[in-house]
Every structure is written in C-alpha cells, then in structure tokens.
mmCIF file with all atom_site columns, C-alpha atoms in Angstrom:
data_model
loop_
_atom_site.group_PDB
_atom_site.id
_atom_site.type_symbol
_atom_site.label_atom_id
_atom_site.label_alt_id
_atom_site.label_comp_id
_atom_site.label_asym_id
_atom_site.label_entity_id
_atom_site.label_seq_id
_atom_site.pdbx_PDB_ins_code
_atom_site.Cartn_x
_atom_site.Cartn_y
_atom_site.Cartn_z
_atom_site.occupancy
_atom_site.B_iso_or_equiv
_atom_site.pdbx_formal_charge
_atom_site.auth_seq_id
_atom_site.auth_comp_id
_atom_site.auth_asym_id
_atom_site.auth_atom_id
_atom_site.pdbx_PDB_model_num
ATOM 1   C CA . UNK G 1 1   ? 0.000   0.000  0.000  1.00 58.00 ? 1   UNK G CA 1
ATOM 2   C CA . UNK G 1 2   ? 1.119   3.228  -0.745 1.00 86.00 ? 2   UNK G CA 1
ATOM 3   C CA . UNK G 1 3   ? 2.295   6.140  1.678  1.00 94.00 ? 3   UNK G CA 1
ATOM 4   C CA . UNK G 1 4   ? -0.699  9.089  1.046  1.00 96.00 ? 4   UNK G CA 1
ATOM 5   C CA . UNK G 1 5   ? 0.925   12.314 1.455  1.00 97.00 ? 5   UNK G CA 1
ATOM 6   C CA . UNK G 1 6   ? -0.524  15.531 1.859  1.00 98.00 ? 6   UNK G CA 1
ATOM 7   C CA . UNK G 1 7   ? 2.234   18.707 2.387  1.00 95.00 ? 7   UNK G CA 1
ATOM 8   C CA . UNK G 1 8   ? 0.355   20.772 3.455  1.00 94.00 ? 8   UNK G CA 1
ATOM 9   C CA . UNK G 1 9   ? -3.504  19.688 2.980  1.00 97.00 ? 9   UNK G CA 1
ATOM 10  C CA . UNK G 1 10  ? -6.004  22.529 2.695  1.00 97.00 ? 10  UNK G CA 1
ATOM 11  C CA . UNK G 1 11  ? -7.984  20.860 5.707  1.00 97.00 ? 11  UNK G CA 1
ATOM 12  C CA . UNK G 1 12  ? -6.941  18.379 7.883  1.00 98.00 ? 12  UNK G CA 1
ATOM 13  C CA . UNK G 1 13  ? -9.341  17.265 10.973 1.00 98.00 ? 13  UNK G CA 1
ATOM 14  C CA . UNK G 1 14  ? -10.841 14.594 13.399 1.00 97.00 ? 14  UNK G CA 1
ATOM 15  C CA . UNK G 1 15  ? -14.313 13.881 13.229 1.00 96.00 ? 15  UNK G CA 1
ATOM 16  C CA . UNK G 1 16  ? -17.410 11.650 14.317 1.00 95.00 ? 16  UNK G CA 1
ATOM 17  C CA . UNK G 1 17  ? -19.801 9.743  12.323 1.00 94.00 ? 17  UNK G CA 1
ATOM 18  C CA . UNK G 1 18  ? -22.924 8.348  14.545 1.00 91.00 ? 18  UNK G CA 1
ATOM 19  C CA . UNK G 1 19  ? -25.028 9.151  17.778 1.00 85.00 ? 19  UNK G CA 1
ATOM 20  C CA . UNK G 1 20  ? -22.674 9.380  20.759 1.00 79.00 ? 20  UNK G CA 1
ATOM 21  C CA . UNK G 1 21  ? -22.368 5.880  22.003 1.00 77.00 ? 21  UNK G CA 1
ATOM 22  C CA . UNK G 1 22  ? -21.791 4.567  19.111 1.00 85.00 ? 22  UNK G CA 1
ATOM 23  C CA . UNK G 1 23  ? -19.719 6.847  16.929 1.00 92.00 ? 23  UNK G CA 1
ATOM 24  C CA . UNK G 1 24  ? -16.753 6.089  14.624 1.00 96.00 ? 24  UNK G CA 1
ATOM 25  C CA . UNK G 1 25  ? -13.660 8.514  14.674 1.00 97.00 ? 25  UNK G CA 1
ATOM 26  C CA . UNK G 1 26  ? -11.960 9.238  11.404 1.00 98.00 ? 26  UNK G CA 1
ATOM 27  C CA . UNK G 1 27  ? -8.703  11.424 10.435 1.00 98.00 ? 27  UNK G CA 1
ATOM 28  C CA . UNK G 1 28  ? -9.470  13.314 7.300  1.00 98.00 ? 28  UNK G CA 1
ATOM 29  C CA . UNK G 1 29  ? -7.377  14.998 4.845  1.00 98.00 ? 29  UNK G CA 1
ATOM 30  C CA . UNK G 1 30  ? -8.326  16.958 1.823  1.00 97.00 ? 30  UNK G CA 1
ATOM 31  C CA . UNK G 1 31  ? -6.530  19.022 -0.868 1.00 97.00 ? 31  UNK G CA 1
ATOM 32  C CA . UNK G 1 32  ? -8.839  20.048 -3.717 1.00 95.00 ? 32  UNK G CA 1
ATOM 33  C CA . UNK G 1 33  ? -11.383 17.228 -4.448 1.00 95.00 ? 33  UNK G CA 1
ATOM 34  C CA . UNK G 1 34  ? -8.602  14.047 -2.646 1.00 96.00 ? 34  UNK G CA 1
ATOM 35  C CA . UNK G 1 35  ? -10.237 13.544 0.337  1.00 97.00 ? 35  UNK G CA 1
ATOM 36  C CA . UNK G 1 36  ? -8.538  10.665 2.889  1.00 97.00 ? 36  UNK G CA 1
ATOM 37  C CA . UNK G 1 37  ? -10.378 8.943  5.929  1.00 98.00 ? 37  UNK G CA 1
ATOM 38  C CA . UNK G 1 38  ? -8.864  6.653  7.996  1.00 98.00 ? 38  UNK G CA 1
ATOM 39  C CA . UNK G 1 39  ? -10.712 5.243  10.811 1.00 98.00 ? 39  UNK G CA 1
ATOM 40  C CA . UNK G 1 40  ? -8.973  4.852  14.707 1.00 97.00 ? 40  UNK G CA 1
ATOM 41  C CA . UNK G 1 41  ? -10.336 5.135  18.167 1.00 96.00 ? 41  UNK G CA 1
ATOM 42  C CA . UNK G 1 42  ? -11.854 7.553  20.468 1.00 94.00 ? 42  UNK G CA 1
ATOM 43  C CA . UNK G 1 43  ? -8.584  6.890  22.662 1.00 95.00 ? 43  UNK G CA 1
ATOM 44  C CA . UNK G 1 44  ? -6.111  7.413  19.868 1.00 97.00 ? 44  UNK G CA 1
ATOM 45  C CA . UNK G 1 45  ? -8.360  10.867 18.760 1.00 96.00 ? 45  UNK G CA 1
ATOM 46  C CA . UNK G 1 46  ? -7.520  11.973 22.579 1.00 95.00 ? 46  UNK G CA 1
ATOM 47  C CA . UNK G 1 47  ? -4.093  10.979 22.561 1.00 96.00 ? 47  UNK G CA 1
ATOM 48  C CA . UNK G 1 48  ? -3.023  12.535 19.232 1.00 97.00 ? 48  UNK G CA 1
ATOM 49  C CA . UNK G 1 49  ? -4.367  15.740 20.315 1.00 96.00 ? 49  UNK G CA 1
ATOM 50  C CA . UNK G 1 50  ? -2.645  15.986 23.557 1.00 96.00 ? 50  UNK G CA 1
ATOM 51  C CA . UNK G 1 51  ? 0.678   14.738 22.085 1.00 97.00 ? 51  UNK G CA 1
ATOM 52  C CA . UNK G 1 52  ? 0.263   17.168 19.633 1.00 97.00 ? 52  UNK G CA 1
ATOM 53  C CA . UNK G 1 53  ? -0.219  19.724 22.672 1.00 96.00 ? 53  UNK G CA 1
ATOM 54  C CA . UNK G 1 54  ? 2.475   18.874 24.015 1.00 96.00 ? 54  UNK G CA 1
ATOM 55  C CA . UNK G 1 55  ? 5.072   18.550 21.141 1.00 97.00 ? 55  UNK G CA 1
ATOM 56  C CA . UNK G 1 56  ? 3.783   22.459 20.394 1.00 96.00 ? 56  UNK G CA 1
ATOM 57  C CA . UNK G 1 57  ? 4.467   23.288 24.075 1.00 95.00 ? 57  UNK G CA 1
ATOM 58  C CA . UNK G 1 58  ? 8.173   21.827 23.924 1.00 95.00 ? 58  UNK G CA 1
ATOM 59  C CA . UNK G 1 59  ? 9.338   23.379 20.529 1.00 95.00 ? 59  UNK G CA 1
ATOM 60  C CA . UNK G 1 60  ? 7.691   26.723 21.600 1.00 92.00 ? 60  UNK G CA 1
ATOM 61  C CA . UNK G 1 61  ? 9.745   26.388 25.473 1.00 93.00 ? 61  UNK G CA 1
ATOM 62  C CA . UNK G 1 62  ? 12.770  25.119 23.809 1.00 92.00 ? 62  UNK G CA 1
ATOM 63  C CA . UNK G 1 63  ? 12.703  28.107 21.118 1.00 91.00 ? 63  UNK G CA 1
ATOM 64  C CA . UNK G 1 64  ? 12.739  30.676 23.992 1.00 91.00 ? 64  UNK G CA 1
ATOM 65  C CA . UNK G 1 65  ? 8.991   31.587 22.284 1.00 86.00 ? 65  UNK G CA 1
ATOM 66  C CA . UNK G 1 66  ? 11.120  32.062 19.140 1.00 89.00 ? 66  UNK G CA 1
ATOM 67  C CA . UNK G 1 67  ? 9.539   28.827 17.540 1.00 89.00 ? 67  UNK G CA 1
ATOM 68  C CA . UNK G 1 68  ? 6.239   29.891 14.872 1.00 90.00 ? 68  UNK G CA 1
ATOM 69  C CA . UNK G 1 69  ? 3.865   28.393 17.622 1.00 92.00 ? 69  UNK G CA 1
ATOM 70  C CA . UNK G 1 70  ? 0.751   29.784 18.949 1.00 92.00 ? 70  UNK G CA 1
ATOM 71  C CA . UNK G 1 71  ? 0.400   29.555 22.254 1.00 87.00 ? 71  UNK G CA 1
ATOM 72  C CA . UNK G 1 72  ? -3.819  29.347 21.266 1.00 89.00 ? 72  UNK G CA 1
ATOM 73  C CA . UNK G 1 73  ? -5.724  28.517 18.133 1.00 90.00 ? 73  UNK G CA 1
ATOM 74  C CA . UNK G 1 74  ? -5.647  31.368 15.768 1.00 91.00 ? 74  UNK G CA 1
ATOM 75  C CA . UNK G 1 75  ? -9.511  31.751 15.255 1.00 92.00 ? 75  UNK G CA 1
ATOM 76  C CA . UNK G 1 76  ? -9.544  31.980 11.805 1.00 94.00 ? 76  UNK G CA 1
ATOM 77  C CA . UNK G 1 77  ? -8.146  28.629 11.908 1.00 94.00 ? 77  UNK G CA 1
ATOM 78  C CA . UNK G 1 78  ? -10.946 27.340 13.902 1.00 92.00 ? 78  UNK G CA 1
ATOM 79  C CA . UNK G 1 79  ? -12.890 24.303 11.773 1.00 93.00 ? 79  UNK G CA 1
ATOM 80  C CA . UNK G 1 80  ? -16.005 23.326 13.264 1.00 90.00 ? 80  UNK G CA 1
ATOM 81  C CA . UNK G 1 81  ? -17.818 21.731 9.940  1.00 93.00 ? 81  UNK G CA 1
ATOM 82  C CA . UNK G 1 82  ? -18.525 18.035 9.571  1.00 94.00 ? 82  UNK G CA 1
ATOM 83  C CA . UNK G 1 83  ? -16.591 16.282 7.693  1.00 96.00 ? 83  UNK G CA 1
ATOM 84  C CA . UNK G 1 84  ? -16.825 15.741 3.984  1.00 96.00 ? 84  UNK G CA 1
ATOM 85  C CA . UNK G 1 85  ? -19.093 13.339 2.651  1.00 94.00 ? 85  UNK G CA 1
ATOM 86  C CA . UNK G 1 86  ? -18.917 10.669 2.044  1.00 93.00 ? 86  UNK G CA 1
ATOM 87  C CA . UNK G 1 87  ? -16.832 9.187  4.604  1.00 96.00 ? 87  UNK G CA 1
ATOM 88  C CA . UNK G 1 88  ? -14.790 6.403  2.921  1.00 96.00 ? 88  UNK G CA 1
ATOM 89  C CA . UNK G 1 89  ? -12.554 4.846  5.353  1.00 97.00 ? 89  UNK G CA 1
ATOM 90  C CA . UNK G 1 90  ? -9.398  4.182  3.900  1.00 96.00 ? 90  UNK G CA 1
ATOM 91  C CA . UNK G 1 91  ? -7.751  1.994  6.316  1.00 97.00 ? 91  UNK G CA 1
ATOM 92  C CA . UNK G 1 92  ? -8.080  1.568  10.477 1.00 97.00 ? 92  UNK G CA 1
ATOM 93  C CA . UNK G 1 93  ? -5.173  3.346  11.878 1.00 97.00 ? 93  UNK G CA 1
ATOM 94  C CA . UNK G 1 94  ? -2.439  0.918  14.092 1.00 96.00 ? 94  UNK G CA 1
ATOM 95  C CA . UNK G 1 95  ? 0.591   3.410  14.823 1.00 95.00 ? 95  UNK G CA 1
ATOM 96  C CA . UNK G 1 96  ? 1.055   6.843  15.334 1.00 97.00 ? 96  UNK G CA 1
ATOM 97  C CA . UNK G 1 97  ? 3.951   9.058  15.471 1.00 96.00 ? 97  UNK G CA 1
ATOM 98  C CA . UNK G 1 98  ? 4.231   12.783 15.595 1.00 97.00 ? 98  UNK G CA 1
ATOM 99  C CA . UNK G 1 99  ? 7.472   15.169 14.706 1.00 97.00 ? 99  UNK G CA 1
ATOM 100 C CA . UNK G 1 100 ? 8.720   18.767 14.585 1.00 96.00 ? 100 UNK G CA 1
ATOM 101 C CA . UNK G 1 101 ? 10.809  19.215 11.432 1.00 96.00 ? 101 UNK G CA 1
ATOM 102 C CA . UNK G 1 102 ? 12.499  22.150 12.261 1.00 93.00 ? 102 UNK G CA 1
ATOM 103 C CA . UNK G 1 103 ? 14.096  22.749 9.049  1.00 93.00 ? 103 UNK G CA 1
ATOM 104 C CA . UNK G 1 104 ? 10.505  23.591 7.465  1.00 94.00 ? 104 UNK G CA 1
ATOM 105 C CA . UNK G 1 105 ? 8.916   24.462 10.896 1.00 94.00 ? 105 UNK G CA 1
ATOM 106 C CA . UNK G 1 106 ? 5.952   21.598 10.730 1.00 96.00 ? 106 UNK G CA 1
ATOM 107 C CA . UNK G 1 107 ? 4.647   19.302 12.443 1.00 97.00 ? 107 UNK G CA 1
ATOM 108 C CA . UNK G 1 108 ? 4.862   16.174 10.837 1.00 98.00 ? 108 UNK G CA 1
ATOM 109 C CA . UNK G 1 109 ? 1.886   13.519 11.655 1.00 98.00 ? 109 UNK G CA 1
ATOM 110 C CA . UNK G 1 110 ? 2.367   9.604  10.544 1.00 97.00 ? 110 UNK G CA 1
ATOM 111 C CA . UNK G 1 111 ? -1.098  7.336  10.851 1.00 97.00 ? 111 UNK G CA 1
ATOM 112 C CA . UNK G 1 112 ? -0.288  3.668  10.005 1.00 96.00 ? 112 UNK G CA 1
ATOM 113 C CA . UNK G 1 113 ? -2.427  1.105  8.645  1.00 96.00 ? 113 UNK G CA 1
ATOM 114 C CA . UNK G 1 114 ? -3.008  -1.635 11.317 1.00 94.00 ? 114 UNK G CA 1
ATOM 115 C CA . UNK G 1 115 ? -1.867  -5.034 10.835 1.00 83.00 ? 115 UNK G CA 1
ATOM 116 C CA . UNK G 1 116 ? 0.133   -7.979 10.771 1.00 63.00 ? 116 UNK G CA 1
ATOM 117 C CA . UNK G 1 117 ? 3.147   -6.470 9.081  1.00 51.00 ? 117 UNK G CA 1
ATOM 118 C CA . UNK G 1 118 ? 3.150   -3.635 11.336 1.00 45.00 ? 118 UNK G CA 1
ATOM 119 C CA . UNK G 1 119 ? 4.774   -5.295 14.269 1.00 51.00 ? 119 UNK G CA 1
ATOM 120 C CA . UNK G 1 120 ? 7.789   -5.704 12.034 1.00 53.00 ? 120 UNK G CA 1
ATOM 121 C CA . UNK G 1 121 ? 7.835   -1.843 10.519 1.00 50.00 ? 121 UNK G CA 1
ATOM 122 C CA . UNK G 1 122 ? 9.082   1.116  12.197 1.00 57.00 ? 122 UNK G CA 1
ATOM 123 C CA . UNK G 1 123 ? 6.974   3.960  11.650 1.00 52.00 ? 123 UNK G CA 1
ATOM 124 C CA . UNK G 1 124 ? 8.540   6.247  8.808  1.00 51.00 ? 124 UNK G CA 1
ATOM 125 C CA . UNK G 1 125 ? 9.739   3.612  7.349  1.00 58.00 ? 125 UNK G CA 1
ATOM 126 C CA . UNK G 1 126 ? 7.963   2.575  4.208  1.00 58.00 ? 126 UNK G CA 1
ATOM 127 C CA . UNK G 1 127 ? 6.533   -0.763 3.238  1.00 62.00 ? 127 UNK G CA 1
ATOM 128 C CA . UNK G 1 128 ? 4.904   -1.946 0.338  1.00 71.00 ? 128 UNK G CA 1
ATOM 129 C CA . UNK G 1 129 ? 2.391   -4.114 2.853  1.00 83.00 ? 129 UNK G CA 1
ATOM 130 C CA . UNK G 1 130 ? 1.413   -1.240 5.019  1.00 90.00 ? 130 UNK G CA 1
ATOM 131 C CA . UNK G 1 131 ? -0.658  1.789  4.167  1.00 95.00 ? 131 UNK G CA 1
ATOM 132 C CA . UNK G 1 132 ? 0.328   5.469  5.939  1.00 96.00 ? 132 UNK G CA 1
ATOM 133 C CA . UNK G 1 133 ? -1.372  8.733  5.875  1.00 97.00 ? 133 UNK G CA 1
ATOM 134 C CA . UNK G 1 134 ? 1.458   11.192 6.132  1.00 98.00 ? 134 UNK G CA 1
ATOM 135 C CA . UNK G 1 135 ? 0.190   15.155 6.857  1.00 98.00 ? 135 UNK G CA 1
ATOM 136 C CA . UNK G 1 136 ? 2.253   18.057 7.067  1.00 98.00 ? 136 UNK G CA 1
ATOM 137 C CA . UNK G 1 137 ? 0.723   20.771 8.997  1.00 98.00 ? 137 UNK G CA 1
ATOM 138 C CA . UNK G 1 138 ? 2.045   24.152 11.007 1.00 96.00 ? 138 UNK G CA 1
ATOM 139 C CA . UNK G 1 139 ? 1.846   24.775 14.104 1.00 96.00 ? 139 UNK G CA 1
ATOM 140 C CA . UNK G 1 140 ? -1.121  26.603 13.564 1.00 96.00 ? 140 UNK G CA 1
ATOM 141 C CA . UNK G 1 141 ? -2.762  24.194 11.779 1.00 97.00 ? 141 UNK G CA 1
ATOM 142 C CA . UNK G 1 142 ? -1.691  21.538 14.936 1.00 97.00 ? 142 UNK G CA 1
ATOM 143 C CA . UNK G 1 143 ? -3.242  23.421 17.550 1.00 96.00 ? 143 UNK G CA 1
ATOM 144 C CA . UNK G 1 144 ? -6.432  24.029 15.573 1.00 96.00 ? 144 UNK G CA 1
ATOM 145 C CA . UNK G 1 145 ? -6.412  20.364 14.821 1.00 97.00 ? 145 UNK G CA 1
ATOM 146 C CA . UNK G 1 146 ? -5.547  19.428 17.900 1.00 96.00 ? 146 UNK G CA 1
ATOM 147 C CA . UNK G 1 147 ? -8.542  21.940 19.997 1.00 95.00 ? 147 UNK G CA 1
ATOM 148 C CA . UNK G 1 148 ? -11.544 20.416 17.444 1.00 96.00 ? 148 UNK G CA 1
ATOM 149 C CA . UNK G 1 149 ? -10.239 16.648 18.571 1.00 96.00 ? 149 UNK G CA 1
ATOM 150 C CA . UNK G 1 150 ? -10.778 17.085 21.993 1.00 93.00 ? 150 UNK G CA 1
ATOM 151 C CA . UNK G 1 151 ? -13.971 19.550 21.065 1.00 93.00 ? 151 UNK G CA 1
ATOM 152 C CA . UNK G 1 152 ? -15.116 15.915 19.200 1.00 93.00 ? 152 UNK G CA 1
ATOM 153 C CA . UNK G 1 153 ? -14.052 13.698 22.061 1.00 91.00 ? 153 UNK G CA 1
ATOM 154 C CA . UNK G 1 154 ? -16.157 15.522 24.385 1.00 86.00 ? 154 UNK G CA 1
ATOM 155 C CA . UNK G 1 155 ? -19.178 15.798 22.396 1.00 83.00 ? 155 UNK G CA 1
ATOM 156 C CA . UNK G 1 156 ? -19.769 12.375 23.240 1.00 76.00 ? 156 UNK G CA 1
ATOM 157 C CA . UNK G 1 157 ? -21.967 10.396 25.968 1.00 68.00 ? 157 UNK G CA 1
ATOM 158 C CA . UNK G 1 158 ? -21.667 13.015 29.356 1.00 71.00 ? 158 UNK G CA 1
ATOM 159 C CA . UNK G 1 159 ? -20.267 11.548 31.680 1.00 71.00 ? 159 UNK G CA 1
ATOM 160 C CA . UNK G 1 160 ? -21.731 10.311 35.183 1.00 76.00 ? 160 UNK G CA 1
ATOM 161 C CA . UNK G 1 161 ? -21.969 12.732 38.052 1.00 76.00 ? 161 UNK G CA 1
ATOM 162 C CA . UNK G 1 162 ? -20.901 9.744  40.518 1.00 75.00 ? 162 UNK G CA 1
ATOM 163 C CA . UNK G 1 163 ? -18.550 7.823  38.739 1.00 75.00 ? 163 UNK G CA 1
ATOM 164 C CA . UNK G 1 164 ? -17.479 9.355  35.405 1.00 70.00 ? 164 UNK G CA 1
ATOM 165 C CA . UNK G 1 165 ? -17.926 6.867  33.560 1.00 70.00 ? 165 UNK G CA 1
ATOM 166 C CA . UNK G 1 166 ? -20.080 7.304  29.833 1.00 67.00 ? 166 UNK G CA 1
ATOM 167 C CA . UNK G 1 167 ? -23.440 7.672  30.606 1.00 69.00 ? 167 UNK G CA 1
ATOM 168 C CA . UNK G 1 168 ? -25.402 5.318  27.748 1.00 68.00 ? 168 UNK G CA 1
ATOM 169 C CA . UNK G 1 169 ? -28.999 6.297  26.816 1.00 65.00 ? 169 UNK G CA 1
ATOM 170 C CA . UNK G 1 170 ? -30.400 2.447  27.532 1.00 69.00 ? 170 UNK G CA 1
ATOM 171 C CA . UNK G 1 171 ? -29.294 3.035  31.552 1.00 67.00 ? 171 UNK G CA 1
ATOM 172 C CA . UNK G 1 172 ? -25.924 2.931  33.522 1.00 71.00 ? 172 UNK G CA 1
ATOM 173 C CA . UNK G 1 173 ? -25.276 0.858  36.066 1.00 76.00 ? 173 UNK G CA 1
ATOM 174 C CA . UNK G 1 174 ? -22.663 3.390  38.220 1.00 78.00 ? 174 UNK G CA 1
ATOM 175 C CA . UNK G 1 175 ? -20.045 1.009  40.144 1.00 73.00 ? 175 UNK G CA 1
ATOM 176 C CA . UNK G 1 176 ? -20.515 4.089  42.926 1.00 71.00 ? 176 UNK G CA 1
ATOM 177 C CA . UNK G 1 177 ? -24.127 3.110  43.536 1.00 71.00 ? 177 UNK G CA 1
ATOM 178 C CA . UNK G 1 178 ? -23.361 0.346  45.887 1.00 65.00 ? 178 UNK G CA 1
ATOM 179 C CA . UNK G 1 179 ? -23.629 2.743  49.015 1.00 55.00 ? 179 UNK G CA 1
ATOM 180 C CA . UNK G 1 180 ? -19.856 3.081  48.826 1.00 55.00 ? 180 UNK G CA 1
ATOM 181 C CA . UNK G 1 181 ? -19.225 6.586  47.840 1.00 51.00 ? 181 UNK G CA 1
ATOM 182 C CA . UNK G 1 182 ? -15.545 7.107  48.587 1.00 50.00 ? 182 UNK G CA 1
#
C-alpha cells in the first residue's frame, strides 16, 4: 500500500460519524477534491491531540517563544464543519507518530495502517504491505487540529456525576451506587 501524502492539505481534521455511544472517529485529509479517511479510536483521537499539545508546548519552550507556535488557536483557523461526505474509510489506523521538522517548521503527523506487518515496521519507514497517511501541517494548523479533537471527544456520551464513567442512553449501572461513595 502506498504512503498518502498531503504537504500541506487545505484541511486536515478529526471527526465523528454516529449518535454518541456509538460513533466512529476518522482522520481526514483533503486538498482540492482528494479527500482521505482513515478510521482509529476515540482513545487514539484523545491521545493525538494531547501529544500534539504537548510537542507544540516543547518546541515553543525550547525556542525561547522564538519557535512559529501559537500559544492558542488562531480563530480563523478554527474548523467546526462536519466532515466531507462521504466518509470512505481508507484503512483503520495501528501506529502513530508525531514530529517537529524544524528545518521547514511543521509538524509532521504519521497514521499507520493496522496489521500484521506492522509489528515488524518502524513507523517512517515505508513498506509496500502497510498503508500510511502522512500530513504536514504548522503549528497553527496543529493546535487548531488538535482543539476540534478534543472539542469531538467531548461531544460524546456526558459523563456520570458519581462515577465518570459514559453515561449510555439504555441506563448505567454506576459502580458508585453500591452505598460506597468514597
């Protein structure tokens, strides 16, 4: 499979398809009419956005504030809009890694097919067996990606008032309503 690159995509988001609950994450990058979805998990959504965070908080600390890094989300960089349909899922998403390349001052994002082969790849390095969505974004573009993840994440089931966990429409039976509330 091949290595789909986009340097830099015109948009480049995480999104939701289905009632909370039951909802399917996707990565999606477009430039022009190329539109790429690859499918993961709410967990990986969550933790690429507050690696991402993070990596943009080191460069900036490490560049004395020097580094072309918001410290926000410009707002005209602010994507709230579904995404585009149809949603066609490319592949489900194994591996991720994440990168400042300082040379061109981007952030560098690798999603990797999941699979058999990938427990013998590294990530970055290419093989034929293995599909990767490679996106090169700016810092700008990071944070703004990184703020509508969570935004995403959250819009989900609320959570219970007792014991946090998702609250499901059919009922929840809350671990804390045993009379133990400590």
């Amino acid at each position: 499979m091949p290595v789909i690159s986009y340097d830099p995509p015109e948009r480049f988001v995480a999104g939701a398809v289905g009632r909370p609950g039951d909802r399917a994450f996707y990565l999606q990058a477009r430039s022009g009419r190329r539109v790429t979805s690859v499918g993961l998990e709410k967990f990986q959504v969550t933790l690429l956005a507050e690696r991402l965070e993070e990596l943009l908080d080191e460069v900036l600390r490490r560049s004395g504030g020097e580094a072309p890094v918001p410290a926000v989300t410009p707002s005209e960089l602010e994507d709230d809009g579904p995404l585009d349909q149809p949603v066609e899922e490319e592949f489900k998403v194994g591996t991720m890694a994440l990168a400042w390349d300082p040379d061109d001052e981007q952030v560098v994002i690798e999603a990797q097919e999941a699979g058999e082969a990938e427990e013998d790849a590294e990530v970055g390095e290419e093989d034929p067996k293995i599909a990767v969505l490679r996106v090169r974004i700016s810092a700008a573009q990071a944070r703004a990606f990184a703020e509508r993840a969570l935004k995403v994440v959250a819009a989900g089931r609320p959570p219970c008032p007792l014991c946090g966990l998702p609250l499901d429409t059919e009922g929840h039976v809350c671990p804390r309503q045993n009379g133990y509330l400590g």
